[in-house]
């Protein structure tokens, strides 16, 4: 968002709707839109007003990453979505490792930890949570087997030094995990067989005579219990940057002004033979505040961030697609709201 106009630094609308970025500090960081805070301004909650103002726009979507704008909500709600995405959307992950034989240089505990962090491609909605003392069944557990033994490659040259050519199975990869269907799992998941998300994750390196033979059990869990169950590599948001220009910045100042921002934020256009700085894409700005260091731009530029416009980025580990993660996070938040409503009703009834 960019504007060419006269501006004030402390008008009421700016204080309410913008975070102000100054040379040595950031001000107006706290939301003040709550009832009775401003005389004559109705800030009471209105569901119809919320529906009118709330917007969600997907800007970029791939198999593992999504960027979208969430507009018209408070920072507390945006942060709730971020925390839910990281810690409260369930996935399947390796929970127990049964070691039959491990003669590699990787000790059993480290091997188990490395296996636990391998993302598993399995729909968690089709599995139950396994209680602490509950028996493993095909409804709550996925079983993989890993049996790899390293030996010399008889076809390799005597002078070969590359371990990948000199030995067979010199590196153990996540793709070496073989799914062992239990019960009716083979039928239930015939259209989408369970497997590691990536086949090329290095688990260990072996040399001739060394072997890893383990059985692993995957269970449904939450990221708040262990990071291996977190469905995202990152879930972040930032406020939409806004660059306000007072008047015009022309000539050599325009070139210098452009150099103060990342590429693509400011363009130089010529009007009647005069170079002029124009803000074209402020969302690319990293808000480095470099422009505020130069005295020639004092009172000519103002940096703010739109308080209720969040640019979200979700990077999935691959077990659940990012657009599905957002839907599941919304569902988790709705369930939390229902729990709060129920608790309030029970409290009121008991009084």
GROMACS .gro file of N, CA and C in nm, residues 155-284:
model
  390
  155UNK      N    1   3.149  -5.510  -0.837
  155UNK     CA    2   3.169  -5.452  -0.969
  155UNK      C    3   3.255  -5.325  -0.965
  156UNK      N    4   3.286  -5.277  -0.844
  156UNK     CA    5   3.361  -5.151  -0.830
  156UNK      C    6   3.508  -5.170  -0.863
  157UNK      N    7   3.568  -5.066  -0.917
  157UNK     CA    8   3.711  -5.067  -0.948
  157UNK      C    9   3.793  -5.072  -0.819
  158UNK      N   10   3.907  -5.141  -0.819
  158UNK     CA   11   3.993  -5.147  -0.699
  158UNK      C   12   4.041  -5.009  -0.654
  159UNK      N   13   4.044  -4.914  -0.747
  159UNK     CA   14   4.091  -4.779  -0.712
  159UNK      C   15   3.976  -4.682  -0.683
  160UNK      N   16   3.853  -4.733  -0.681
  160UNK     CA   17   3.736  -4.648  -0.658
  160UNK      C   18   3.738  -4.591  -0.515
  161UNK      N   19   3.708  -4.461  -0.504
  161UNK     CA   20   3.706  -4.396  -0.372
  161UNK      C   21   3.568  -4.344  -0.334
  162UNK      N   22   3.476  -4.339  -0.429
  162UNK     CA   23   3.340  -4.291  -0.400
  162UNK      C   24   3.263  -4.400  -0.326
  163UNK      N   25   3.223  -4.375  -0.199
  163UNK     CA   26   3.151  -4.479  -0.123
  163UNK      C   27   3.023  -4.526  -0.190
  164UNK      N   28   2.957  -4.436  -0.264
  164UNK     CA   29   2.832  -4.474  -0.331
  164UNK      C   30   2.856  -4.580  -0.438
  165UNK      N   31   2.977  -4.581  -0.496
  165UNK     CA   32   3.012  -4.680  -0.599
  165UNK      C   33   3.091  -4.797  -0.542
  166UNK      N   34   3.169  -4.767  -0.439
  166UNK     CA   35   3.257  -4.870  -0.382
  166UNK      C   36   3.179  -4.971  -0.299
  167UNK      N   37   3.068  -4.924  -0.234
  167UNK     CA   38   2.991  -5.010  -0.147
  167UNK      C   39   2.845  -5.016  -0.192
  168UNK      N   40   2.777  -5.118  -0.148
  168UNK     CA   41   2.632  -5.131  -0.168
  168UNK      C   42   2.564  -5.096  -0.036
  169UNK      N   43   2.467  -5.005  -0.041
  169UNK     CA   44   2.397  -4.957   0.079
  169UNK      C   45   2.492  -4.887   0.176
  170UNK      N   46   2.577  -4.800   0.122
  170UNK     CA   47   2.666  -4.725   0.211
  170UNK      C   48   2.591  -4.614   0.285
  171UNK      N   49   2.475  -4.576   0.233
  171UNK     CA   50   2.394  -4.473   0.298
  171UNK      C   51   2.252  -4.525   0.316
  172UNK      N   52   2.199  -4.508   0.437
  172UNK     CA   53   2.062  -4.548   0.466
  172UNK      C   54   1.972  -4.426   0.450
  173UNK      N   55   1.873  -4.438   0.362
  173UNK     CA   56   1.781  -4.327   0.335
  173UNK      C   57   1.642  -4.357   0.391
  174UNK      N   58   1.564  -4.250   0.403
  174UNK     CA   59   1.426  -4.267   0.449
  174UNK      C   60   1.347  -4.356   0.354
  175UNK      N   61   1.385  -4.357   0.225
  175UNK     CA   62   1.317  -4.443   0.129
  175UNK      C   63   1.337  -4.591   0.155
  176UNK      N   64   1.432  -4.626   0.243
  176UNK     CA   65   1.454  -4.766   0.277
  176UNK      C   66   1.353  -4.817   0.380
  177UNK      N   67   1.273  -4.725   0.436
  177UNK     CA   68   1.166  -4.766   0.527
  177UNK      C   69   1.055  -4.832   0.447
  178UNK      N   70   1.022  -4.955   0.479
  178UNK     CA   71   0.921  -5.031   0.406
  178UNK      C   72   0.796  -5.043   0.492
  179UNK      N   73   0.684  -4.997   0.438
  179UNK     CA   74   0.556  -5.004   0.510
  179UNK      C   75   0.510  -5.148   0.522
  180UNK      N   76   0.470  -5.186   0.643
  180UNK     CA   77   0.420  -5.321   0.672
  180UNK      C   78   0.273  -5.309   0.713
  181UNK      N   79   0.181  -5.316   0.616
  181UNK     CA   80   0.038  -5.295   0.648
  181UNK      C   81  -0.014  -5.397   0.748
  182UNK      N   82  -0.098  -5.348   0.840
  182UNK     CA   83  -0.161  -5.434   0.939
  182UNK      C   84  -0.313  -5.427   0.922
  183UNK      N   85  -0.381  -5.536   0.958
  183UNK     CA   86  -0.526  -5.538   0.947
  183UNK      C   87  -0.570  -5.512   0.803
  184UNK      N   88  -0.661  -5.416   0.786
  184UNK     CA   89  -0.709  -5.384   0.653
  184UNK      C   90  -0.645  -5.256   0.598
  185UNK      N   91  -0.528  -5.219   0.650
  185UNK     CA   92  -0.462  -5.096   0.606
  185UNK      C   93  -0.428  -5.100   0.456
  186UNK      N   94  -0.387  -5.215   0.406
  186UNK     CA   95  -0.352  -5.225   0.265
  186UNK      C   96  -0.471  -5.190   0.177
  187UNK      N   97  -0.589  -5.232   0.217
  187UNK     CA   98  -0.710  -5.201   0.141
  187UNK      C   99  -0.752  -5.056   0.160
  188UNK      N  100  -0.744  -5.008   0.285
  188UNK     CA  101  -0.788  -4.871   0.315
  188UNK      C  102  -0.701  -4.766   0.246
  189UNK      N  103  -0.573  -4.796   0.231
  189UNK     CA  104  -0.481  -4.697   0.175
  189UNK      C  105  -0.424  -4.741   0.041
  190UNK      N  106  -0.501  -4.821  -0.033
  190UNK     CA  107  -0.451  -4.870  -0.161
  190UNK      C  108  -0.434  -4.756  -0.263
  191UNK      N  109  -0.514  -4.652  -0.251
  191UNK     CA  110  -0.504  -4.540  -0.345
  191UNK      C  111  -0.394  -4.441  -0.307
  192UNK      N  112  -0.352  -4.444  -0.182
  192UNK     CA  113  -0.245  -4.355  -0.136
  192UNK      C  114  -0.161  -4.430  -0.034
  193UNK      N  115  -0.072  -4.518  -0.080
  193UNK     CA  116   0.008  -4.600   0.012
  193UNK      C  117   0.088  -4.515   0.110
  194UNK      N  118   0.097  -4.561   0.232
  194UNK     CA  119   0.170  -4.489   0.336
  194UNK      C  120   0.320  -4.503   0.313
  195UNK      N  121   0.391  -4.392   0.326
  195UNK     CA  122   0.536  -4.393   0.301
  195UNK      C  123   0.595  -4.264   0.358
  196UNK      N  124   0.728  -4.256   0.368
  196UNK     CA  125   0.790  -4.128   0.405
  196UNK      C  126   0.762  -4.024   0.297
  197UNK      N  127   0.748  -3.898   0.339
  197UNK     CA  128   0.721  -3.791   0.244
  197UNK      C  129   0.835  -3.779   0.144
  198UNK      N  130   0.958  -3.788   0.192
  198UNK     CA  131   1.077  -3.777   0.107
  198UNK      C  132   1.158  -3.906   0.118
  199UNK      N  133   1.207  -3.954   0.005
  199UNK     CA  134   1.284  -4.079   0.004
  199UNK      C  135   1.434  -4.057   0.022
  200UNK      N  136   1.479  -3.931   0.019
  200UNK     CA  137   1.623  -3.905   0.016
  200UNK      C  138   1.678  -3.843   0.145
  201UNK      N  139   1.606  -3.860   0.256
  201UNK     CA  140   1.657  -3.810   0.385
  201UNK      C  141   1.760  -3.910   0.439
  202UNK      N  142   1.880  -3.863   0.467
  202UNK     CA  143   1.987  -3.952   0.516
  202UNK      C  144   1.962  -3.986   0.662
  203UNK      N  145   1.956  -4.114   0.691
  203UNK     CA  146   1.936  -4.161   0.829
  203UNK      C  147   2.069  -4.201   0.892
  204UNK      N  148   2.152  -4.271   0.817
  204UNK     CA  149   2.283  -4.313   0.868
  204UNK      C  150   2.372  -4.351   0.751
  205UNK      N  151   2.503  -4.364   0.779
  205UNK     CA  152   2.598  -4.411   0.679
  205UNK      C  153   2.665  -4.537   0.732
  206UNK      N  154   2.680  -4.636   0.644
  206UNK     CA  155   2.733  -4.766   0.682
  206UNK      C  156   2.859  -4.798   0.604
  207UNK      N  157   2.934  -4.893   0.658
  207UNK     CA  158   3.050  -4.950   0.589
  207UNK      C  159   3.038  -5.102   0.594
  208UNK      N  160   3.111  -5.174   0.507
  208UNK     CA  161   3.093  -5.320   0.496
  208UNK      C  162   3.090  -5.391   0.632
  209UNK      N  163   2.988  -5.474   0.650
  209UNK     CA  164   2.970  -5.549   0.774
  209UNK      C  165   2.875  -5.482   0.871
  210UNK      N  166   2.847  -5.353   0.853
  210UNK     CA  167   2.756  -5.282   0.943
  210UNK      C  168   2.612  -5.299   0.894
  211UNK      N  169   2.518  -5.300   0.990
  211UNK     CA  170   2.378  -5.331   0.958
  211UNK      C  171   2.284  -5.255   1.050
  212UNK      N  172   2.170  -5.218   0.996
  212UNK     CA  173   2.061  -5.162   1.076
  212UNK      C  174   1.937  -5.245   1.049
  213UNK      N  175   1.880  -5.301   1.154
  213UNK     CA  176   1.758  -5.381   1.143
  213UNK      C  177   1.662  -5.337   1.255
  214UNK      N  178   1.560  -5.260   1.218
  214UNK     CA  179   1.468  -5.206   1.318
  214UNK      C  180   1.324  -5.217   1.269
  215UNK      N  181   1.233  -5.212   1.363
  215UNK     CA  182   1.090  -5.199   1.334
  215UNK      C  183   1.042  -5.072   1.403
  216UNK      N  184   0.970  -4.988   1.330
  216UNK     CA  185   0.924  -4.861   1.387
  216UNK      C  186   0.772  -4.855   1.383
  217UNK      N  187   0.716  -4.791   1.488
  217UNK     CA  188   0.572  -4.773   1.498
  217UNK      C  189   0.539  -4.624   1.494
  218UNK      N  190   0.449  -4.586   1.405
  218UNK     CA  191   0.403  -4.447   1.395
  218UNK      C  192   0.271  -4.432   1.468
  219UNK      N  193   0.258  -4.320   1.540
  219UNK     CA  194   0.134  -4.291   1.613
  219UNK      C  195   0.089  -4.148   1.584
  220UNK      N  196  -0.036  -4.122   1.612
  220UNK     CA  197  -0.093  -3.989   1.593
  220UNK      C  198  -0.059  -3.902   1.713
  221UNK      N  199  -0.016  -3.778   1.685
  221UNK     CA  200   0.023  -3.690   1.796
  221UNK      C  201   0.017  -3.544   1.756
  222UNK      N  202   0.054  -3.458   1.852
  222UNK     CA  203   0.049  -3.313   1.834
  222UNK      C  204   0.188  -3.253   1.851
  223UNK      N  205   0.213  -3.145   1.780
  223UNK     CA  206   0.341  -3.077   1.787
  223UNK      C  207   0.372  -3.021   1.924
  224UNK      N  208   0.269  -2.995   2.006
  224UNK     CA  209   0.293  -2.943   2.140
  224UNK      C  210   0.357  -3.048   2.230
  225UNK      N  211   0.346  -3.176   2.192
  225UNK     CA  212   0.410  -3.284   2.267
  225UNK      C  213   0.552  -3.310   2.218
  226UNK      N  214   0.573  -3.300   2.086
  226UNK     CA  215   0.706  -3.319   2.029
  226UNK      C  216   0.706  -3.259   1.889
  227UNK      N  217   0.818  -3.197   1.851
  227UNK     CA  218   0.827  -3.130   1.721
  227UNK      C  219   0.807  -3.225   1.603
  228UNK      N  220   0.831  -3.355   1.623
  228UNK     CA  221   0.816  -3.449   1.511
  228UNK      C  222   0.672  -3.457   1.463
  229UNK      N  223   0.576  -3.420   1.549
  229UNK     CA  224   0.436  -3.420   1.509
  229UNK      C  225   0.389  -3.287   1.451
  230UNK      N  226   0.476  -3.188   1.447
  230UNK     CA  227   0.436  -3.059   1.390
  230UNK      C  228   0.421  -3.074   1.239
  231UNK      N  229   0.307  -3.031   1.182
  231UNK     CA  230   0.285  -3.048   1.037
  231UNK      C  231   0.354  -2.943   0.952
  232UNK      N  232   0.415  -2.843   1.015
  232UNK     CA  233   0.477  -2.734   0.939
  232UNK      C  234   0.625  -2.721   0.971
  233UNK      N  235   0.702  -2.681   0.869
  233UNK     CA  236   0.840  -2.642   0.892
  233UNK      C  237   0.842  -2.501   0.949
  234UNK      N  238   0.757  -2.414   0.892
  234UNK     CA  239   0.738  -2.279   0.945
  234UNK      C  240   0.593  -2.237   0.924
  235UNK      N  241   0.545  -2.156   1.015
  235UNK     CA  242   0.414  -2.089   1.000
  235UNK      C  243   0.435  -1.949   1.055
  236UNK      N  244   0.442  -1.852   0.967
  236UNK     CA  245   0.477  -1.716   1.009
  236UNK      C  246   0.380  -1.615   0.948
  237UNK      N  247   0.379  -1.495   1.007
  237UNK     CA  248   0.304  -1.386   0.946
  237UNK      C  249   0.379  -1.256   0.968
  238UNK      N  250   0.349  -1.160   0.885
  238UNK     CA  251   0.402  -1.025   0.902
  238UNK      C  252   0.294  -0.926   0.860
  239UNK      N  253   0.301  -0.806   0.913
  239UNK     CA  254   0.204  -0.703   0.877
  239UNK      C  255   0.239  -0.643   0.741
  240UNK      N  256   0.136  -0.605   0.666
  240UNK     CA  257   0.158  -0.544   0.535
  240UNK      C  258   0.229  -0.410   0.550
  241UNK      N  259   0.346  -0.392   0.488
  241UNK     CA  260   0.414  -0.262   0.494
  241UNK      C  261   0.339  -0.155   0.415
  242UNK      N  262   0.351  -0.031   0.460
  242UNK     CA  263   0.291   0.082   0.392
  242UNK      C  264   0.394   0.194   0.386
  243UNK      N  265   0.414   0.251   0.268
  243UNK     CA  266   0.511   0.359   0.248
  243UNK      C  267   0.435   0.483   0.203
  244UNK      N  268   0.435   0.584   0.286
  244UNK     CA  269   0.363   0.708   0.257
  244UNK      C  270   0.463   0.816   0.216
  245UNK      N  271   0.439   0.878   0.101
  245UNK     CA  272   0.527   0.984   0.051
  245UNK      C  273   0.454   1.117   0.056
  246UNK      N  274   0.517   1.217   0.114
  246UNK     CA  275   0.461   1.351   0.123
  246UNK      C  276   0.518   1.435   0.008
  247UNK      N  277   0.436   1.467  -0.091
  247UNK     CA  278   0.483   1.543  -0.206
  247UNK      C  279   0.549   1.452  -0.307
  248UNK      N  280   0.656   1.499  -0.370
  248UNK     CA  281   0.726   1.422  -0.472
  248UNK      C  282   0.875   1.413  -0.439
  249UNK      N  283   0.935   1.302  -0.478
  249UNK     CA  284   1.080   1.283  -0.464
  249UNK      C  285   1.134   1.268  -0.605
  250UNK      N  286   1.217   1.361  -0.648
  250UNK     CA  287   1.260   1.366  -0.788
  250UNK      C  288   1.412   1.375  -0.801
  251UNK      N  289   1.456   1.363  -0.928
  251UNK     CA  290   1.598   1.380  -0.959
  251UNK      C  291   1.686   1.275  -0.893
  252UNK      N  292   1.805   1.319  -0.848
  252UNK     CA  293   1.899   1.226  -0.783
  252UNK      C  294   1.843   1.171  -0.653
  253UNK      N  295   1.758   1.250  -0.587
  253UNK     CA  296   1.695   1.201  -0.464
  253UNK      C  297   1.608   1.080  -0.492
  254UNK      N  298   1.544   1.077  -0.610
  254UNK     CA  299   1.460   0.964  -0.646
  254UNK      C  300   1.542   0.836  -0.659
  255UNK      N  301   1.660   0.847  -0.721
  255UNK     CA  302   1.749   0.731  -0.737
  255UNK      C  303   1.797   0.683  -0.601
  256UNK      N  304   1.834   0.776  -0.515
  256UNK     CA  305   1.880   0.739  -0.380
  256UNK      C  306   1.766   0.678  -0.299
  257UNK      N  307   1.646   0.734  -0.316
  257UNK     CA  308   1.528   0.682  -0.246
  257UNK      C  309   1.502   0.537  -0.288
  258UNK      N  310   1.514   0.508  -0.417
  258UNK     CA  311   1.493   0.371  -0.465
  258UNK      C  312   1.594   0.274  -0.405
  259UNK      N  313   1.720   0.320  -0.391
  259UNK     CA  314   1.826   0.233  -0.339
  259UNK      C  315   1.808   0.200  -0.191
  260UNK      N  316   1.721   0.271  -0.122
  260UNK     CA  317   1.698   0.246   0.021
  260UNK      C  318   1.605   0.128   0.044
  261UNK      N  319   1.545   0.074  -0.062
  261UNK     CA  320   1.447  -0.033  -0.047
  261UNK      C  321   1.490  -0.156  -0.128
  262UNK      N  322   1.439  -0.274  -0.094
  262UNK     CA  323   1.468  -0.393  -0.175
  262UNK      C  324   1.418  -0.375  -0.318
  263UNK      N  325   1.477  -0.453  -0.407
  263UNK     CA  326   1.441  -0.444  -0.548
  263UNK      C  327   1.293  -0.473  -0.568
  264UNK      N  328   1.227  -0.390  -0.648
  264UNK     CA  329   1.086  -0.410  -0.679
  264UNK      C  330   0.990  -0.329  -0.596
  265UNK      N  331   1.039  -0.263  -0.490
  265UNK     CA  332   0.951  -0.183  -0.404
  265UNK      C  333   0.925  -0.047  -0.468
  266UNK      N  334   1.031   0.016  -0.518
  266UNK     CA  335   1.021   0.151  -0.575
  266UNK      C  336   1.071   0.149  -0.718
  267UNK      N  337   0.997   0.216  -0.808
  267UNK     CA  338   1.039   0.234  -0.946
  267UNK      C  339   1.070   0.381  -0.973
  268UNK      N  340   1.151   0.403  -1.076
  268UNK     CA  341   1.180   0.539  -1.122
  268UNK      C  342   1.106   0.561  -1.254
  269UNK      N  343   1.022   0.662  -1.259
  269UNK     CA  344   0.952   0.698  -1.382
  269UNK      C  345   0.993   0.839  -1.422
  270UNK      N  346   0.981   0.866  -1.549
  270UNK     CA  347   1.015   0.999  -1.599
  270UNK      C  348   0.889   1.073  -1.640
  271UNK      N  349   0.872   1.191  -1.587
  271UNK     CA  350   0.761   1.279  -1.623
  271UNK      C  351   0.818   1.412  -1.670
  272UNK      N  352   0.797   1.440  -1.800
  272UNK     CA  353   0.849   1.563  -1.860
  272UNK      C  354   1.001   1.574  -1.841
  273UNK      N  355   1.069   1.460  -1.854
  273UNK     CA  356   1.214   1.458  -1.845
  273UNK      C  357   1.269   1.460  -1.705
  274UNK      N  358   1.182   1.451  -1.604
  274UNK     CA  359   1.226   1.454  -1.464
  274UNK      C  360   1.204   1.316  -1.401
  275UNK      N  361   1.309   1.263  -1.338
  275UNK     CA  362   1.296   1.134  -1.270
  275UNK      C  363   1.214   1.151  -1.142
  276UNK      N  364   1.125   1.055  -1.119
  276UNK     CA  365   1.036   1.061  -1.004
  276UNK      C  366   1.024   0.923  -0.941
  277UNK      N  367   1.032   0.917  -0.808
  277UNK     CA  368   1.020   0.789  -0.735
  277UNK      C  369   0.873   0.755  -0.713
  278UNK      N  370   0.837   0.629  -0.746
  278UNK     CA  371   0.700   0.583  -0.729
  278UNK      C  372   0.703   0.448  -0.658
  279UNK      N  373   0.626   0.435  -0.552
  279UNK     CA  374   0.617   0.308  -0.480
  279UNK      C  375   0.523   0.217  -0.556
  280UNK      N  376   0.572   0.098  -0.596
  280UNK     CA  377   0.491   0.007  -0.678
  280UNK      C  378   0.451  -0.121  -0.607
  281UNK      N  379   0.534  -0.170  -0.514
  281UNK     CA  380   0.501  -0.296  -0.445
  281UNK      C  381   0.558  -0.296  -0.304
  282UNK      N  382   0.490  -0.228  -0.211
  282UNK     CA  383   0.544  -0.218  -0.075
  282UNK      C  384   0.548  -0.350   0.001
  283UNK      N  385   0.472  -0.452  -0.042
  283UNK     CA  386   0.473  -0.579   0.032
  283UNK      C  387   0.609  -0.649   0.023
  284UNK      N  388   0.691  -0.609  -0.074
  284UNK     CA  389   0.827  -0.665  -0.083
  284UNK      C  390   0.923  -0.598   0.015
   0.00000   0.00000   0.00000
